[in-house]
Tab-separated table of C-alpha atoms and ligand atoms in Angstrom:
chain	number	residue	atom	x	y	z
A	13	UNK	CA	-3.303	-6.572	0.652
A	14	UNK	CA	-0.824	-5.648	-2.186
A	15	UNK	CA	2.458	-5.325	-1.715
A	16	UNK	CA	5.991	-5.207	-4.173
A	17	UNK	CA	8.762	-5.992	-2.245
A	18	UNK	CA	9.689	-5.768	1.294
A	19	UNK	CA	6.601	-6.163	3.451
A	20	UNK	CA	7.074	-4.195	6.324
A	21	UNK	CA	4.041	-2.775	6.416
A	22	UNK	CA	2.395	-6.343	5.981
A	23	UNK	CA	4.471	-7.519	8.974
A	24	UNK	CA	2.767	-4.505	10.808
A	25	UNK	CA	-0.934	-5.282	10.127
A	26	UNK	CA	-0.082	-9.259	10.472
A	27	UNK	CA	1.465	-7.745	14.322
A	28	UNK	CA	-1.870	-5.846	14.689
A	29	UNK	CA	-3.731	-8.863	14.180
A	30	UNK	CA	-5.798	-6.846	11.743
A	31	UNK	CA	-7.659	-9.853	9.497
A	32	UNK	CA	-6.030	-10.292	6.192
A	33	UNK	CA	-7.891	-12.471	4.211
A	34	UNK	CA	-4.979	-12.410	0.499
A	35	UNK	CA	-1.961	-11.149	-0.452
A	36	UNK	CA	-1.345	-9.837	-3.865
A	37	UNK	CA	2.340	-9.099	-5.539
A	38	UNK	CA	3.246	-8.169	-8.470
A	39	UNK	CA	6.519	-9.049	-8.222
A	40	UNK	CA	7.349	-12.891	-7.579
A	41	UNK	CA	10.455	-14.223	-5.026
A	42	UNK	CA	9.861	-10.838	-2.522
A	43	UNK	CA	9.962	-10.679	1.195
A	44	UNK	CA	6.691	-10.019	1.236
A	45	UNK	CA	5.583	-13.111	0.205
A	46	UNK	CA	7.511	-15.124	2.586
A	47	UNK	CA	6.125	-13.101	5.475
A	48	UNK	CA	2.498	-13.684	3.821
A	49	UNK	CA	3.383	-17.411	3.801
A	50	UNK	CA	5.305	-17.410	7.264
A	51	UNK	CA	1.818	-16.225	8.752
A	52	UNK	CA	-0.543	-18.678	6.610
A	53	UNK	CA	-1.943	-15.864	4.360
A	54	UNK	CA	-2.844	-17.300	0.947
A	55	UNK	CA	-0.576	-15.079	-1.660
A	56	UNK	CA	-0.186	-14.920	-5.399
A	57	UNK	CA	1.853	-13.076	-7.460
A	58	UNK	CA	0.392	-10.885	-10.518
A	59	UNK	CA	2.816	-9.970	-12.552
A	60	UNK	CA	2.566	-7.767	-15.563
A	61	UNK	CA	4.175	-10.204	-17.881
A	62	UNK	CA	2.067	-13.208	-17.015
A	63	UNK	CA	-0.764	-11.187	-18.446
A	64	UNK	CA	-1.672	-10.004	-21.943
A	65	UNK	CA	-2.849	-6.295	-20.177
A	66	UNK	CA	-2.412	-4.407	-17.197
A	67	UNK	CA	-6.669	-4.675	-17.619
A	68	UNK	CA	-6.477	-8.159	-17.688
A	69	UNK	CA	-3.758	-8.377	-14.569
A	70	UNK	CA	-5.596	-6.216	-12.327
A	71	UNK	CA	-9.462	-8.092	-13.001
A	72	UNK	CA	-7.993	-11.280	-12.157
A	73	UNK	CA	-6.392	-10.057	-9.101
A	74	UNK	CA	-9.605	-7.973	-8.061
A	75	UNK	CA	-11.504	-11.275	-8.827
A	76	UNK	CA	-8.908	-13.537	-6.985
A	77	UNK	CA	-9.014	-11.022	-4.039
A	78	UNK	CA	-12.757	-10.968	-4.177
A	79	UNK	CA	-12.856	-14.603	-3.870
A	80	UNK	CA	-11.044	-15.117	-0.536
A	81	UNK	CA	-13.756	-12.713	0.767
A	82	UNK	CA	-11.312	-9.173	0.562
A	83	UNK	CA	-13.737	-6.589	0.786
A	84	UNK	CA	-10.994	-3.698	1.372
A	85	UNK	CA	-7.837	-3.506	-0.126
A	86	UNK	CA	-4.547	-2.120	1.366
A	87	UNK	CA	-1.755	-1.024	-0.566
A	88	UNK	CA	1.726	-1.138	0.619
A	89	UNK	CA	4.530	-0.322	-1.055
A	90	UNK	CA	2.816	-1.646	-4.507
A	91	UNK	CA	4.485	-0.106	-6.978
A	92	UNK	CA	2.204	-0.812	-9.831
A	93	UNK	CA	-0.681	2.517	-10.447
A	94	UNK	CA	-4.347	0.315	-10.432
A	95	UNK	CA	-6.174	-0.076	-13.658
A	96	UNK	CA	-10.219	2.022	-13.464
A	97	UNK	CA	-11.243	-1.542	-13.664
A	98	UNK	CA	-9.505	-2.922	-10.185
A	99	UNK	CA	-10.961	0.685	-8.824
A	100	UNK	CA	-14.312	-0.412	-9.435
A	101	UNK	CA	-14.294	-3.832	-7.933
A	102	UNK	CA	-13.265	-2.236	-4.264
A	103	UNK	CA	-15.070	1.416	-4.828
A	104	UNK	CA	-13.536	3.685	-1.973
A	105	UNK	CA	-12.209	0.816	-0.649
A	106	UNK	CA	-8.593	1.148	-1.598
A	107	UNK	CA	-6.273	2.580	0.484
A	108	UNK	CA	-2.115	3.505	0.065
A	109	UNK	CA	0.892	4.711	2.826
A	110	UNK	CA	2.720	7.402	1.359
A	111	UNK	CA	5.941	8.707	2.543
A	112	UNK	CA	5.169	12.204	2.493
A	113	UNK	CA	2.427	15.080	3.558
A	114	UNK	CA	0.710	14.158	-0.362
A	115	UNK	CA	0.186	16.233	-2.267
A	116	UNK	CA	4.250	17.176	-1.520
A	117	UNK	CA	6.003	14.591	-2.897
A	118	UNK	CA	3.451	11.882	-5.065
A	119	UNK	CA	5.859	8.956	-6.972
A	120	UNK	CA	8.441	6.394	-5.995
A	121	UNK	CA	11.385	8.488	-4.527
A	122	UNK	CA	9.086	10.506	-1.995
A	123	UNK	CA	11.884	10.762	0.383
A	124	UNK	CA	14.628	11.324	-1.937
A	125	UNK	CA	12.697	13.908	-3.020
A	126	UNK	CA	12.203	15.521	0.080
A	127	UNK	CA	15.658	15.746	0.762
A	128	UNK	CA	16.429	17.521	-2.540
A	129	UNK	CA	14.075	19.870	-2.092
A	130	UNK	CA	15.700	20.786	1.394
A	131	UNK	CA	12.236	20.615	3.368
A	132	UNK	CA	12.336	20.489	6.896
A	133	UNK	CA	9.397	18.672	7.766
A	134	UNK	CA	7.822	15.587	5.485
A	135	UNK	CA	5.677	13.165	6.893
A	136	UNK	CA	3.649	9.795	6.008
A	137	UNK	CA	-0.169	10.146	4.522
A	138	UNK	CA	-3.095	7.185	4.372
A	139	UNK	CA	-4.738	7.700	1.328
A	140	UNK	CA	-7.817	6.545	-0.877
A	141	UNK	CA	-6.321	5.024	-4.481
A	142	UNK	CA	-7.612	6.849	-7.182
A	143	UNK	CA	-6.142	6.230	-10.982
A	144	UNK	CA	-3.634	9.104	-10.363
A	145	UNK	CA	0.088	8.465	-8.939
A	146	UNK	CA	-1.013	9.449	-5.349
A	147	UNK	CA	-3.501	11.851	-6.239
A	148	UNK	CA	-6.385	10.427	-3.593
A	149	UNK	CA	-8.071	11.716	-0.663
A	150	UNK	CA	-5.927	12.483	2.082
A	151	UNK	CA	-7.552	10.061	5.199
A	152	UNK	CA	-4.360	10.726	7.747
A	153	UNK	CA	-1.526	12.400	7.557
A	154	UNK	CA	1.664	12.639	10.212
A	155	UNK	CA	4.294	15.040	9.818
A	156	UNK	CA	7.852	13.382	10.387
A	157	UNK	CA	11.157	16.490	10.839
A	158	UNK	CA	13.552	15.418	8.566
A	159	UNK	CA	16.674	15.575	10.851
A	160	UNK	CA	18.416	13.862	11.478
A	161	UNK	CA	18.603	12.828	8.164
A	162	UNK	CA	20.761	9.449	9.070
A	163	UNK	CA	17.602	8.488	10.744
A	164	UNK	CA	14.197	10.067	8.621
A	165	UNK	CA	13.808	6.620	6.425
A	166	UNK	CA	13.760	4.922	9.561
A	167	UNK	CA	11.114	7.348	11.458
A	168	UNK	CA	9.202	7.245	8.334
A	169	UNK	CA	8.982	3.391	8.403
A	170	UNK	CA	7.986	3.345	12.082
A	171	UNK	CA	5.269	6.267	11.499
A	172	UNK	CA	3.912	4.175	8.937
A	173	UNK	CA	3.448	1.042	10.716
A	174	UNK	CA	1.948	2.226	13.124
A	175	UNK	CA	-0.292	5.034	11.002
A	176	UNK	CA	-1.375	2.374	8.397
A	177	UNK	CA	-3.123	-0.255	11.392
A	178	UNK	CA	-4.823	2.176	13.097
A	179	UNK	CA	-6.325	3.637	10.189
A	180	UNK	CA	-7.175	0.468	8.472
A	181	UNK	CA	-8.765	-0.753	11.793
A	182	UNK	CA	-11.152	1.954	11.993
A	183	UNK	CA	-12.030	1.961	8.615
A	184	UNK	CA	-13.035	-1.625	8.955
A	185	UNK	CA	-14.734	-1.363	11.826
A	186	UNK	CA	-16.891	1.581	10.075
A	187	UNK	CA	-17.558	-0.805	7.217
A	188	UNK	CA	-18.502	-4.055	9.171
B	11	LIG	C1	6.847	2.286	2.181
B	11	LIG	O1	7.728	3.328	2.562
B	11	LIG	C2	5.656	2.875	1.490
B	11	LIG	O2	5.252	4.102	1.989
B	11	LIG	C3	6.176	3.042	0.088
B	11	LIG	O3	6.977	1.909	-0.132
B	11	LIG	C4	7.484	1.436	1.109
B	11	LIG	C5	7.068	0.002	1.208
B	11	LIG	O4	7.614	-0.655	2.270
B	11	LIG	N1	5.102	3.209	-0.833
B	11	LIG	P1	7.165	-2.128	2.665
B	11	LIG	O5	7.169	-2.995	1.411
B	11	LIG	O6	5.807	-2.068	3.308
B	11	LIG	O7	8.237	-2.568	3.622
């Protein structure tokens, strides 16, 4: 799994007892981590300036991933875009939560975004990770109203942990 910063949606596939076999971050000292550690995940962090290239950051964390037996990779609030070469280690076996109906919305402020744009609906999308910023196939999409807007981060978050399990558990199950 990759993750940045928080975690939640780690927390919500360690809760779904969905097997996580590594945890990658590129970001060092991040609640992800702990949670990773809290639940005996092995994790390392990856960062950008540990490495001479983004090329060389992302084969040694494909290879580290492949290593502890990761087979598919999920992407959680990684905030990094994946080099072609980490792409071909895991071929359409990458996938990213988005929070937005994608192709509305791609990049870090999604729901900022939304809000400036005055939609009334935006939503939460499971995606394959391609080498564009959210440009993948669409796997599942739900559509979240944005008001009350005290409350749409929120119901985003909880539409994403409980999209991102369920899809992740049937795609493993189709791949095992
Ligand atoms: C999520 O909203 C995800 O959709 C976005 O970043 C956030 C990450 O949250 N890409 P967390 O680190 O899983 O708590």
């Amino acid at each position: 799994m990759l993750v940045s910063g928080e975690g939640s949606n780690l927390q919500a596939l360690i809760d779904g007892r969905l097997p996580i076999a590594a945890v990658a971050s590129n970001r060092p000292n991040v609640r992800a981590l702990e949670r990773a550690a809290a639940a005996g995940i092995p994790a390392r962090v990856f960062s950008l300036e540990a490495h001479a290239s983004r090329d060389r950051r992302d084969t040694e964390m494909a290879t580290w991933l492949a290593l502890r037996g990761v087979d598919f990779v999920v992407s959680a609030g990684y905030m990094h875009l994946l080099t072609r070469r980490f792409l071909e280690w895991f071929p359409e076996r990458i996938v990213n939560v988005h929070p937005s109906l994608l192709p509305a919305f791609p990049g870090p402020r999604a729901i900022d975004d939304a809000l400036a744009a005055g939609v009334t609906t935006t939503g939460v999308t499971v995606h394959y990770v391609d080498e564009g910023l959210d440009t993948g196939t669409v796997i599942r999409q739900e559509p979240v109203p944005v008001e009350p807007q005290e409350t749409l981060v929120e119901r985003i978050h909880a539409v994403e942990h409980r999209l991102l399990p369920e899809v992740v558990r049937e795609l493993c199950s189709a791949v095992h």
